mmCIF file of C-alpha atoms in Angstrom:
data_model
loop_
_atom_site.group_PDB
_atom_site.id
_atom_site.type_symbol
_atom_site.label_atom_id
_atom_site.label_comp_id
_atom_site.label_asym_id
_atom_site.label_seq_id
_atom_site.Cartn_x
_atom_site.Cartn_y
_atom_site.Cartn_z
ATOM 1 C CA MET C 1 37.610 -4.497 14.207
ATOM 2 C CA SER C 2 40.192 -1.466 15.302
ATOM 3 C CA ILE C 3 38.039 1.648 17.607
ATOM 4 C CA ARG C 4 38.964 4.258 13.999
ATOM 5 C CA ASN C 5 36.675 2.064 12.168
ATOM 6 C CA VAL C 6 34.124 2.185 13.537
ATOM 7 C CA PRO C 7 33.059 5.640 12.489
ATOM 8 C CA PHE C 8 32.616 4.026 8.652
ATOM 9 C CA VAL C 9 30.500 1.221 9.937
ATOM 10 C CA LEU C 10 28.597 3.277 10.990
ATOM 11 C CA LEU C 11 28.431 5.670 8.929
ATOM 12 C CA ALA C 12 27.624 2.470 6.102
ATOM 13 C CA PHE C 13 25.162 1.073 8.003
ATOM 14 C CA GLY C 14 23.338 4.400 8.587
ATOM 15 C CA VAL C 15 23.525 5.072 4.264
ATOM 16 C CA LEU C 16 21.931 1.159 3.800
ATOM 17 C CA LEU C 17 19.332 1.936 6.167
ATOM 18 C CA PHE C 18 18.169 5.192 5.004
ATOM 19 C CA ASN C 19 18.377 3.660 1.925
ATOM 20 C CA GLY C 20 15.420 1.100 2.457
ATOM 21 C CA CYS C 21 12.734 3.319 4.975
ATOM 22 C CA ALA C 22 13.622 5.982 1.758
ATOM 23 C CA SER C 23 12.086 2.634 -1.305
ATOM 24 C CA ILE C 24 9.586 1.242 1.515
ATOM 25 C CA ARG C 25 8.213 5.497 1.335
ATOM 26 C CA TYR C 26 5.713 3.576 -1.555
ATOM 27 C CA SER C 27 4.357 1.607 -1.704
ATOM 28 C CA GLN C 28 1.814 1.201 -4.583
ATOM 29 C CA HIS C 29 4.276 1.499 -8.181
ATOM 30 C CA ILE C 30 2.904 5.282 -9.132
ATOM 31 C CA ASP C 31 1.790 4.903 -13.433
ATOM 32 C CA VAL C 32 3.115 7.164 -16.292
ATOM 33 C CA VAL C 33 0.500 7.665 -19.245
ATOM 34 C CA MET C 34 1.271 9.657 -21.787
ATOM 35 C CA ALA C 35 -1.858 12.512 -22.174
ATOM 36 C CA GLY C 36 -1.230 14.043 -25.613
ATOM 37 C CA VAL C 37 2.144 15.285 -27.762
ATOM 38 C CA GLU C 38 2.195 19.135 -29.392
ATOM 39 C CA PRO C 39 5.358 19.584 -31.313
ATOM 40 C CA LEU C 40 7.951 22.118 -31.499
ATOM 41 C CA GLN C 41 10.733 23.910 -33.298
ATOM 42 C CA SER C 42 11.969 22.071 -35.176
ATOM 43 C CA GLU C 43 16.928 21.510 -35.699
ATOM 44 C CA GLY C 44 18.830 20.088 -38.202
ATOM 45 C CA LEU C 45 17.852 16.221 -38.569
ATOM 46 C CA GLU C 46 15.497 15.867 -35.319
ATOM 47 C CA LEU C 47 12.141 16.406 -34.884
ATOM 48 C CA ARG C 48 10.997 17.575 -31.470
ATOM 49 C CA MET C 49 7.846 16.987 -29.258
ATOM 50 C CA LEU C 50 7.208 18.135 -25.861
ATOM 51 C CA VAL C 51 5.018 14.848 -24.463
ATOM 52 C CA LYS C 52 3.200 15.908 -22.028
ATOM 53 C CA LEU C 53 3.138 13.003 -19.013
ATOM 54 C CA ARG C 54 -0.200 12.200 -16.668
ATOM 55 C CA ILE C 55 1.462 11.052 -13.512
ATOM 56 C CA GLN C 56 -0.847 9.256 -10.834
ATOM 57 C CA ASN C 57 0.040 8.424 -7.270
ATOM 58 C CA PRO C 58 -1.826 4.786 -5.760
ATOM 59 C CA ASN C 59 0.377 6.256 -2.592
ATOM 60 C CA ASP C 60 -0.195 7.319 0.340
ATOM 61 C CA VAL C 61 1.786 10.001 0.327
ATOM 62 C CA PRO C 62 2.314 13.027 -1.899
ATOM 63 C CA LEU C 63 5.175 12.494 -4.346
ATOM 64 C CA ASP C 64 7.587 15.389 -4.548
ATOM 65 C CA PHE C 65 10.199 15.259 -8.059
ATOM 66 C CA ASN C 66 12.457 18.050 -9.402
ATOM 67 C CA GLY C 67 13.497 16.467 -12.397
ATOM 68 C CA VAL C 68 11.971 14.198 -15.264
ATOM 69 C CA SER C 69 13.303 11.833 -18.279
ATOM 70 C CA VAL C 70 11.838 10.077 -20.494
ATOM 71 C CA LYS C 71 12.033 7.194 -23.150
ATOM 72 C CA MET C 72 10.431 6.045 -25.784
ATOM 73 C CA ASP C 73 11.520 2.999 -27.285
ATOM 74 C CA VAL C 74 8.484 1.792 -30.551
ATOM 75 C CA GLN C 75 8.902 -1.342 -31.951
ATOM 76 C CA GLY C 76 10.952 -2.693 -29.965
ATOM 77 C CA LYS C 77 14.146 0.421 -30.946
ATOM 78 C CA SER C 78 15.046 3.207 -29.411
ATOM 79 C CA PHE C 79 13.190 6.171 -30.909
ATOM 80 C CA ALA C 80 12.665 9.339 -28.496
ATOM 81 C CA THR C 81 14.418 10.845 -25.279
ATOM 82 C CA GLY C 82 13.412 13.998 -23.031
ATOM 83 C CA VAL C 83 14.756 15.598 -20.547
ATOM 84 C CA SER C 84 12.871 18.522 -18.139
ATOM 85 C CA ASP C 85 14.313 20.103 -14.923
ATOM 86 C CA THR C 86 10.350 21.102 -13.980
ATOM 87 C CA ALA C 87 9.708 20.476 -10.066
ATOM 88 C CA GLY C 88 6.811 19.434 -8.835
ATOM 89 C CA SER C 89 4.657 17.197 -6.469
ATOM 90 C CA VAL C 90 1.770 14.331 -7.330
ATOM 91 C CA PRO C 91 -0.769 14.784 -4.480
ATOM 92 C CA ARG C 92 -1.615 12.135 -2.209
ATOM 93 C CA PHE C 93 -4.108 9.407 -4.307
ATOM 94 C CA GLY C 94 -3.364 12.303 -6.941
ATOM 95 C CA GLU C 95 -2.192 13.422 -10.521
ATOM 96 C CA THR C 96 -0.402 16.144 -12.442
ATOM 97 C CA ILE C 97 0.707 16.681 -15.768
ATOM 98 C CA VAL C 98 4.208 17.189 -16.334
ATOM 99 C CA SER C 99 5.616 18.472 -20.316
ATOM 100 C CA VAL C 100 9.182 16.549 -21.375
ATOM 101 C CA PRO C 101 10.193 17.844 -24.608
ATOM 102 C CA VAL C 102 11.933 15.365 -26.546
ATOM 103 C CA SER C 103 14.512 14.271 -29.577
ATOM 104 C CA ILE C 104 13.932 12.267 -32.545
ATOM 105 C CA PRO C 105 16.252 10.831 -34.075
ATOM 106 C CA LEU C 106 15.089 11.850 -38.505
ATOM 107 C CA LEU C 107 17.250 8.393 -38.998
ATOM 108 C CA ARG C 108 15.383 7.333 -36.102
ATOM 109 C CA ILE C 109 11.772 8.033 -37.961
ATOM 110 C CA VAL C 110 12.271 7.163 -41.614
ATOM 111 C CA ARG C 111 13.931 3.929 -40.040
ATOM 112 C CA GLN C 112 10.150 2.946 -37.856
ATOM 113 C CA THR C 113 8.508 4.385 -41.015
ATOM 114 C CA MET C 114 9.963 1.576 -42.905
ATOM 115 C CA ASP C 115 9.286 -1.335 -40.403
ATOM 116 C CA VAL C 116 5.598 0.077 -40.045
ATOM 117 C CA VAL C 117 4.380 -0.857 -43.557
ATOM 118 C CA THR C 118 6.207 -4.022 -43.321
ATOM 119 C CA ASP C 119 4.321 -7.017 -43.399
ATOM 120 C CA GLU C 120 6.261 -7.742 -40.180
ATOM 121 C CA TYR C 121 4.445 -4.868 -37.603
ATOM 122 C CA ARG C 122 1.560 -3.968 -40.557
ATOM 123 C CA SER C 123 -1.333 -2.540 -37.941
ATOM 124 C CA LYS C 124 0.262 -2.398 -34.494
ATOM 125 C CA ILE C 125 2.344 -0.789 -33.145
ATOM 126 C CA GLU C 126 3.548 -1.286 -29.519
ATOM 127 C CA TYR C 127 5.974 1.617 -26.846
ATOM 128 C CA GLU C 128 7.143 1.197 -24.073
ATOM 129 C CA MET C 129 8.289 4.333 -21.857
ATOM 130 C CA THR C 130 10.205 4.219 -19.460
ATOM 131 C CA GLY C 131 12.111 7.393 -17.380
ATOM 132 C CA ARG C 132 12.463 8.994 -13.784
ATOM 133 C CA LEU C 133 11.329 11.222 -11.680
ATOM 134 C CA ALA C 134 14.174 12.873 -9.693
ATOM 135 C CA GLY C 135 13.244 13.727 -5.932
ATOM 136 C CA PRO C 136 14.712 15.366 -3.333
ATOM 137 C CA ALA C 137 18.221 13.202 -1.789
ATOM 138 C CA PHE C 138 18.102 9.643 -3.445
ATOM 139 C CA ASN C 139 14.189 9.559 -3.757
ATOM 140 C CA SER C 140 14.310 9.538 -6.627
ATOM 141 C CA VAL C 141 10.705 6.643 -8.454
ATOM 142 C CA HIS C 142 11.427 4.674 -11.688
ATOM 143 C CA PHE C 143 8.683 4.294 -14.245
ATOM 144 C CA ASN C 144 7.285 1.846 -17.048
ATOM 145 C CA SER C 145 4.430 1.845 -19.473
ATOM 146 C CA ARG C 146 4.175 0.005 -22.359
ATOM 147 C CA GLY C 147 1.517 -0.405 -24.542
ATOM 148 C CA GLU C 148 0.221 -0.554 -28.545
ATOM 149 C CA PHE C 149 -2.215 1.191 -30.692
ATOM 150 C CA THR C 150 -3.743 0.141 -34.156
ATOM 151 C CA LEU C 151 -2.862 2.336 -36.981
ATOM 152 C CA PRO C 152 -6.195 2.956 -39.145
ATOM 153 C CA ALA C 153 -6.194 0.351 -43.052
ATOM 154 C CA GLU C 154 -5.876 3.655 -44.452
ATOM 155 C CA LEU C 155 -3.276 3.776 -44.050
ATOM 156 C CA PHE C 156 -1.771 0.302 -45.325
ATOM 157 C CA GLU C 157 -4.282 1.270 -48.658
ATOM 158 C CA GLY C 158 -1.962 0.460 -51.857
ATOM 159 C CA VAL C 159 0.441 -0.627 -50.396
ATOM 160 C CA LYS C 160 2.045 -3.738 -51.178
#
């Protein structure tokens, strides 16, 4: 190894070390759940909603963020996406609510509605929400939340 390569090797080692320390900072995964949904002004062939996310930080250090992205799948199919440049902090062993506007294309709504009324998805709706809290430098935190809910039986009366 020549003397010219030493700075590059040290730089590469420093970057790997820095990224390793950043990943150790949060020992517990954060919990993100949907806390509410409000309608927004729709545009063209899409529905717009304001999704409120409850972010819980079970770690001993605060979680600072300067942007949020979210993707929602329903029944394993892409349903809604959204981003926000909201900045904030989740205190250590604390929680906060963050609002993210999401878009749902009209064709996805139609497709999901057709799937729900079939026998295959008669009453249970499974969802998965993935996203990222963008942090300063290289400290982004990814999250994943999933679950299911049961639709009221009255929705299916008279549908065969």
